[in-house]
mmCIF file of C-alpha atoms in Angstrom:
data_model
loop_
_atom_site.group_PDB
_atom_site.id
_atom_site.type_symbol
_atom_site.label_atom_id
_atom_site.label_comp_id
_atom_site.label_asym_id
_atom_site.label_seq_id
_atom_site.Cartn_x
_atom_site.Cartn_y
_atom_site.Cartn_z
ATOM 1 C CA MET A 1 -50.757 -38.656 -20.768
ATOM 2 C CA ASN A 2 -52.032 -40.195 -17.550
ATOM 3 C CA GLY A 3 -51.761 -38.846 -13.998
ATOM 4 C CA ARG A 4 -48.750 -41.013 -13.193
ATOM 5 C CA THR A 5 -46.789 -39.586 -16.148
ATOM 6 C CA ILE A 6 -47.664 -36.001 -15.211
ATOM 7 C CA GLY A 7 -46.615 -36.649 -11.620
ATOM 8 C CA SER A 8 -43.333 -38.220 -12.718
ATOM 9 C CA THR A 9 -42.542 -35.248 -15.003
ATOM 10 C CA ALA A 10 -43.318 -32.760 -12.272
ATOM 11 C CA GLY A 11 -41.149 -34.698 -9.838
ATOM 12 C CA ARG A 12 -38.220 -34.674 -12.240
ATOM 13 C CA THR A 13 -38.646 -30.908 -12.794
ATOM 14 C CA VAL A 14 -38.680 -30.214 -9.058
ATOM 15 C CA GLY A 15 -35.702 -32.519 -8.523
ATOM 16 C CA ALA A 16 -33.700 -30.785 -11.252
ATOM 17 C CA GLY A 17 -34.575 -27.436 -9.717
ATOM 18 C CA ILE A 18 -33.363 -28.531 -6.285
ATOM 19 C CA ARG A 19 -30.143 -29.950 -7.737
ATOM 20 C CA GLY A 20 -29.565 -26.696 -9.627
ATOM 21 C CA LEU A 21 -30.015 -24.721 -6.475
ATOM 22 C CA ILE A 22 -27.604 -26.982 -4.561
ATOM 23 C CA TYR A 23 -24.995 -26.661 -7.306
ATOM 24 C CA MET A 24 -25.425 -22.894 -7.303
ATOM 25 C CA ILE A 25 -24.950 -22.709 -3.529
ATOM 26 C CA ILE A 26 -21.886 -24.974 -3.676
ATOM 27 C CA GLY A 27 -20.428 -22.906 -6.516
ATOM 28 C CA THR A 28 -20.989 -19.692 -4.632
ATOM 29 C CA VAL A 29 -19.329 -21.098 -1.522
ATOM 30 C CA VAL A 30 -16.346 -22.352 -3.525
ATOM 31 C CA ILE A 31 -15.898 -19.043 -5.318
ATOM 32 C CA GLY A 32 -16.158 -17.166 -2.019
ATOM 33 C CA LEU A 33 -13.601 -19.445 -0.444
ATOM 34 C CA VAL A 34 -11.189 -19.035 -3.333
ATOM 35 C CA ILE A 35 -11.490 -15.238 -3.227
ATOM 36 C CA THR A 36 -11.037 -15.187 0.533
ATOM 37 C CA LEU A 37 -7.943 -17.431 0.450
ATOM 38 C CA ALA A 38 -6.463 -15.422 -2.424
ATOM 39 C CA THR A 39 -7.018 -12.198 -0.522
ATOM 40 C CA ALA A 40 -5.449 -13.663 2.621
ATOM 41 C CA ALA A 41 -2.438 -14.762 0.598
ATOM 42 C CA HIS A 42 -2.144 -11.246 -0.835
ATOM 43 C CA VAL A 43 -2.292 -9.703 2.665
ATOM 44 C CA TRP A 44 0.434 -12.112 3.811
ATOM 45 C CA ALA A 45 2.668 -11.514 0.776
ATOM 46 C CA TYR A 46 2.294 -7.744 0.808
ATOM 47 C CA ALA A 47 3.218 -7.622 4.493
ATOM 48 C CA ARG A 48 6.665 -8.846 3.425
ATOM 49 C CA GLN A 49 7.247 -6.058 0.885
ATOM 50 C CA ASP A 50 9.554 -3.250 1.967
ATOM 51 C CA ASP A 51 9.844 -0.404 -0.493
ATOM 52 C CA ARG A 52 12.771 1.805 0.444
ATOM 53 C CA ALA A 53 12.962 3.852 -2.768
ATOM 54 C CA GLY A 54 12.882 7.575 -2.319
ATOM 55 C CA ALA A 55 9.678 9.224 -1.203
ATOM 56 C CA ASP A 56 8.455 12.772 -0.716
ATOM 57 C CA THR A 57 7.260 11.907 2.773
ATOM 58 C CA ILE A 58 6.948 8.959 5.133
ATOM 59 C CA LEU A 59 3.357 8.671 6.324
ATOM 60 C CA VAL A 60 3.096 7.080 9.778
ATOM 61 C CA LEU A 61 -0.444 5.920 10.489
ATOM 62 C CA GLY A 62 -1.536 6.687 14.024
ATOM 63 C CA ALA A 63 -2.412 4.230 16.787
ATOM 64 C CA ALA A 64 -3.235 4.511 20.447
ATOM 65 C CA GLN A 65 -1.424 7.075 22.555
ATOM 66 C CA TYR A 66 -1.649 7.810 26.278
ATOM 67 C CA ASN A 67 -1.374 11.474 27.275
ATOM 68 C CA GLY A 68 1.148 12.101 24.561
ATOM 69 C CA THR A 69 3.051 8.831 24.902
ATOM 70 C CA PRO A 70 2.687 6.443 21.919
ATOM 71 C CA SER A 71 1.573 2.868 22.644
ATOM 72 C CA GLN A 72 3.956 0.051 21.835
ATOM 73 C CA TRP A 73 2.158 -0.428 18.517
ATOM 74 C CA PHE A 74 2.528 3.242 17.604
ATOM 75 C CA ALA A 75 6.111 3.467 18.831
ATOM 76 C CA ALA A 76 7.106 0.551 16.597
ATOM 77 C CA ARG A 77 5.755 2.419 13.562
ATOM 78 C CA LEU A 78 7.499 5.629 14.590
ATOM 79 C CA ASP A 79 10.802 3.847 15.158
ATOM 80 C CA HIS A 80 10.580 2.360 11.686
ATOM 81 C CA ALA A 81 9.932 5.810 10.251
ATOM 82 C CA VAL A 82 13.020 7.176 12.044
ATOM 83 C CA GLU A 83 15.046 4.346 10.550
ATOM 84 C CA LEU A 84 13.846 5.200 7.062
ATOM 85 C CA TYR A 85 14.519 8.907 7.677
ATOM 86 C CA GLU A 86 18.038 8.219 8.898
ATOM 87 C CA GLU A 87 18.687 5.997 5.874
ATOM 88 C CA GLY A 88 17.790 8.925 3.609
ATOM 89 C CA VAL A 89 14.681 7.282 2.164
ATOM 90 C CA SER A 90 12.897 10.588 2.740
ATOM 91 C CA SER A 91 13.774 13.909 4.350
ATOM 92 C CA HIS A 92 10.268 14.284 5.737
ATOM 93 C CA ILE A 93 7.845 12.407 8.028
ATOM 94 C CA THR A 94 4.089 12.929 8.373
ATOM 95 C CA THR A 95 2.248 11.818 11.492
ATOM 96 C CA ILE A 96 -1.485 11.451 11.283
ATOM 97 C CA GLY A 97 -4.423 10.718 13.557
ATOM 98 C CA GLY A 98 -7.006 12.538 15.618
ATOM 99 C CA LYS A 99 -8.034 12.112 19.248
ATOM 100 C CA LEU A 100 -10.854 10.675 21.292
ATOM 101 C CA GLU A 101 -13.057 12.856 23.467
ATOM 102 C CA GLY A 102 -11.161 13.766 26.594
ATOM 103 C CA ASP A 103 -7.710 13.133 25.130
ATOM 104 C CA ALA A 104 -5.149 15.906 25.602
ATOM 105 C CA TYR A 105 -3.193 14.986 22.511
ATOM 106 C CA THR A 106 -3.972 13.773 19.019
ATOM 107 C CA GLU A 107 -2.212 10.689 17.690
ATOM 108 C CA ALA A 108 -0.387 12.983 15.245
ATOM 109 C CA GLU A 109 0.856 15.212 18.082
ATOM 110 C CA ALA A 110 2.029 12.285 20.176
ATOM 111 C CA GLY A 111 3.860 10.877 17.166
ATOM 112 C CA ALA A 112 5.541 14.235 16.444
ATOM 113 C CA ILE A 113 6.722 14.549 20.054
ATOM 114 C CA TYR A 114 8.203 11.054 19.873
ATOM 115 C CA LEU A 115 9.992 11.835 16.608
ATOM 116 C CA ARG A 116 11.503 15.021 18.023
ATOM 117 C CA ASP A 117 12.756 13.087 21.013
ATOM 118 C CA LYS A 118 14.439 10.741 18.533
ATOM 119 C CA GLY A 119 16.233 13.650 16.921
ATOM 120 C CA VAL A 120 14.038 14.411 13.945
ATOM 121 C CA PRO A 121 13.894 18.218 13.511
ATOM 122 C CA ASP A 122 10.661 20.178 13.538
ATOM 123 C CA GLU A 123 11.001 21.220 9.923
ATOM 124 C CA ALA A 124 11.073 17.579 8.859
ATOM 125 C CA ILE A 125 7.709 16.814 10.521
ATOM 126 C CA THR A 126 4.143 17.551 9.491
ATOM 127 C CA GLU A 127 1.216 16.770 11.769
ATOM 128 C CA VAL A 128 -2.211 15.943 10.337
ATOM 129 C CA ASN A 129 -4.470 15.967 13.357
ATOM 130 C CA GLU A 130 -7.381 14.149 11.793
ATOM 131 C CA GLY A 131 -8.443 10.576 11.195
ATOM 132 C CA MET A 132 -9.787 8.009 13.657
ATOM 133 C CA ASP A 133 -9.443 5.028 11.348
ATOM 134 C CA THR A 134 -7.431 4.098 8.304
ATOM 135 C CA LEU A 135 -9.902 5.422 5.733
ATOM 136 C CA GLY A 136 -10.414 8.661 7.632
ATOM 137 C CA SER A 137 -6.667 9.141 7.833
ATOM 138 C CA ALA A 138 -6.270 8.426 4.117
ATOM 139 C CA GLU A 139 -8.942 10.985 3.284
ATOM 140 C CA ALA A 140 -7.384 13.577 5.620
ATOM 141 C CA PHE A 141 -3.927 13.045 4.161
ATOM 142 C CA ALA A 142 -4.802 13.434 0.473
ATOM 143 C CA PRO A 143 -5.379 17.235 0.447
ATOM 144 C CA VAL A 144 -2.281 17.788 2.591
ATOM 145 C CA ALA A 145 -0.216 15.831 0.088
ATOM 146 C CA GLU A 146 -1.680 17.817 -2.747
ATOM 147 C CA ASP A 147 -1.009 21.175 -1.013
ATOM 148 C CA ASN A 148 2.607 20.215 -0.381
ATOM 149 C CA GLY A 149 3.207 18.739 -3.825
ATOM 150 C CA TRP A 150 3.968 15.280 -2.452
ATOM 151 C CA GLU A 151 3.701 12.667 -5.120
ATOM 152 C CA ARG A 152 5.409 9.505 -3.874
ATOM 153 C CA VAL A 153 4.474 8.521 -0.328
ATOM 154 C CA LEU A 154 5.787 5.675 1.841
ATOM 155 C CA VAL A 155 3.135 4.276 4.209
ATOM 156 C CA VAL A 156 4.344 2.924 7.543
ATOM 157 C CA THR A 157 2.025 0.695 9.534
ATOM 158 C CA ASP A 158 1.881 -2.864 10.873
ATOM 159 C CA PRO A 159 2.803 -5.585 8.310
ATOM 160 C CA ASN A 160 -0.588 -7.209 7.813
ATOM 161 C CA HIS A 161 -2.357 -3.855 7.825
ATOM 162 C CA SER A 162 -0.061 -2.629 5.081
ATOM 163 C CA LEU A 163 -2.021 -3.807 2.028
ATOM 164 C CA ARG A 164 -5.370 -2.314 3.134
ATOM 165 C CA ALA A 165 -3.755 0.911 4.342
ATOM 166 C CA THR A 166 -1.735 1.440 1.194
ATOM 167 C CA ASN A 167 -4.775 0.691 -0.910
ATOM 168 C CA MET A 168 -6.827 3.275 0.927
ATOM 169 C CA VAL A 169 -4.187 5.957 0.648
ATOM 170 C CA GLY A 170 -3.674 5.134 -3.006
ATOM 171 C CA ASP A 171 -7.412 5.298 -3.686
ATOM 172 C CA GLN A 172 -7.300 8.962 -2.687
ATOM 173 C CA GLY A 173 -5.091 9.700 -5.665
ATOM 174 C CA VAL A 174 -1.739 9.404 -3.894
ATOM 175 C CA ASP A 175 1.160 7.351 -5.255
ATOM 176 C CA ALA A 176 1.375 5.159 -2.154
ATOM 177 C CA HIS A 177 3.988 2.489 -1.394
ATOM 178 C CA ALA A 178 4.602 0.382 1.720
ATOM 179 C CA SER A 179 7.372 -0.090 4.229
ATOM 180 C CA PRO A 180 5.796 -1.859 7.198
ATOM 181 C CA THR A 181 7.298 -2.302 10.654
ATOM 182 C CA ARG A 182 9.522 -5.267 11.390
ATOM 183 C CA GLN A 183 9.369 -5.058 15.173
ATOM 184 C CA GLY A 184 6.866 -4.476 17.978
ATOM 185 C CA PRO A 185 3.678 -6.220 19.157
ATOM 186 C CA ALA A 186 2.306 -6.634 15.644
ATOM 187 C CA VAL A 187 4.991 -9.255 14.904
ATOM 188 C CA SER A 188 5.445 -10.545 18.444
ATOM 189 C CA SER A 189 3.844 -13.937 17.846
ATOM 190 C CA ARG A 190 2.410 -16.154 15.091
ATOM 191 C CA LYS A 191 -0.997 -15.975 16.753
ATOM 192 C CA GLU A 192 -0.943 -12.158 16.604
ATOM 193 C CA GLN A 193 0.007 -12.272 12.946
ATOM 194 C CA LEU A 194 -2.646 -14.874 12.091
ATOM 195 C CA ASP A 195 -5.339 -12.895 13.884
ATOM 196 C CA ALA A 196 -4.300 -9.810 11.929
ATOM 197 C CA ILE A 197 -4.323 -11.645 8.602
ATOM 198 C CA ILE A 198 -7.833 -12.988 9.288
ATOM 199 C CA HIS A 199 -9.143 -9.562 10.242
ATOM 200 C CA GLU A 200 -7.391 -7.702 7.465
ATOM 201 C CA THR A 201 -8.665 -10.176 4.902
ATOM 202 C CA GLY A 202 -12.244 -9.465 5.981
ATOM 203 C CA GLY A 203 -11.577 -5.747 6.166
ATOM 204 C CA LEU A 204 -10.073 -5.611 2.677
ATOM 205 C CA LEU A 205 -12.866 -7.683 1.141
ATOM 206 C CA TYR A 206 -15.454 -5.385 2.758
ATOM 207 C CA TYR A 207 -13.601 -2.287 1.609
ATOM 208 C CA ARG A 208 -13.376 -3.546 -1.962
ATOM 209 C CA ALA A 209 -17.061 -4.436 -1.935
ATOM 210 C CA THR A 210 -18.244 -1.102 -0.559
ATOM 211 C CA GLU A 211 -15.350 1.213 -1.480
ATOM 212 C CA GLU A 212 -16.040 2.980 1.772
ATOM 213 C CA GLY A 213 -15.777 0.420 4.533
ATOM 214 C CA GLY A 214 -13.299 -1.953 6.062
ATOM 215 C CA GLY A 215 -13.420 -1.096 9.756
ATOM 216 C CA ASP A 216 -10.107 -1.091 11.555
ATOM 217 C CA TYR A 217 -8.483 -3.936 13.423
ATOM 218 C CA THR A 218 -8.982 -3.287 17.136
ATOM 219 C CA VAL A 219 -6.094 -4.485 19.278
ATOM 220 C CA ASP A 220 -4.877 -4.243 22.805
ATOM 221 C CA GLU A 221 -2.321 -1.500 22.357
ATOM 222 C CA SER A 222 -1.061 -1.233 25.917
#
């Protein structure tokens, strides 16, 4: 075997290695794209589910509040919970969410005040004054549900947040189902909904990958 043959063989080996690497990169990108698109489609489809079967409690995930007054985003969730309550879907509503440093009220307290103003009696409301993000709220709710013997829970949040939120609550051992809002800023425009789908897709993929992440979708809740 002469030098030219050795060089040719080495060149083919290197070329094959480079092609293999390129194919692997392309394959990884394609698989990642398929998974991302499938997840986005799941987020979109789940946002349109509305489970109104009976539940032991309606869990309203907190959002911004201003000195005890819920933001438009939060109020839309609370209004939907009142609708479900009045329809007899559940005789109980749970508000959840903590507070930032300097706040006078927790999100749960602000939500409970709003519900009372809408005619929901005190005995039909439970406040869970913990949780500054979806995962934290899910973790805070689980022991409360266990203590109260709640088995089937209806999660109320924004439509495109519904899949991730219900997954997180369900992952705490709660039988969680979804009835997302149908009004308010979260559904005010196609751009708002598209932005939410994009963010929630990333958040859900991250949560599934880490089983502990999936940072919340930050919005202007004024």
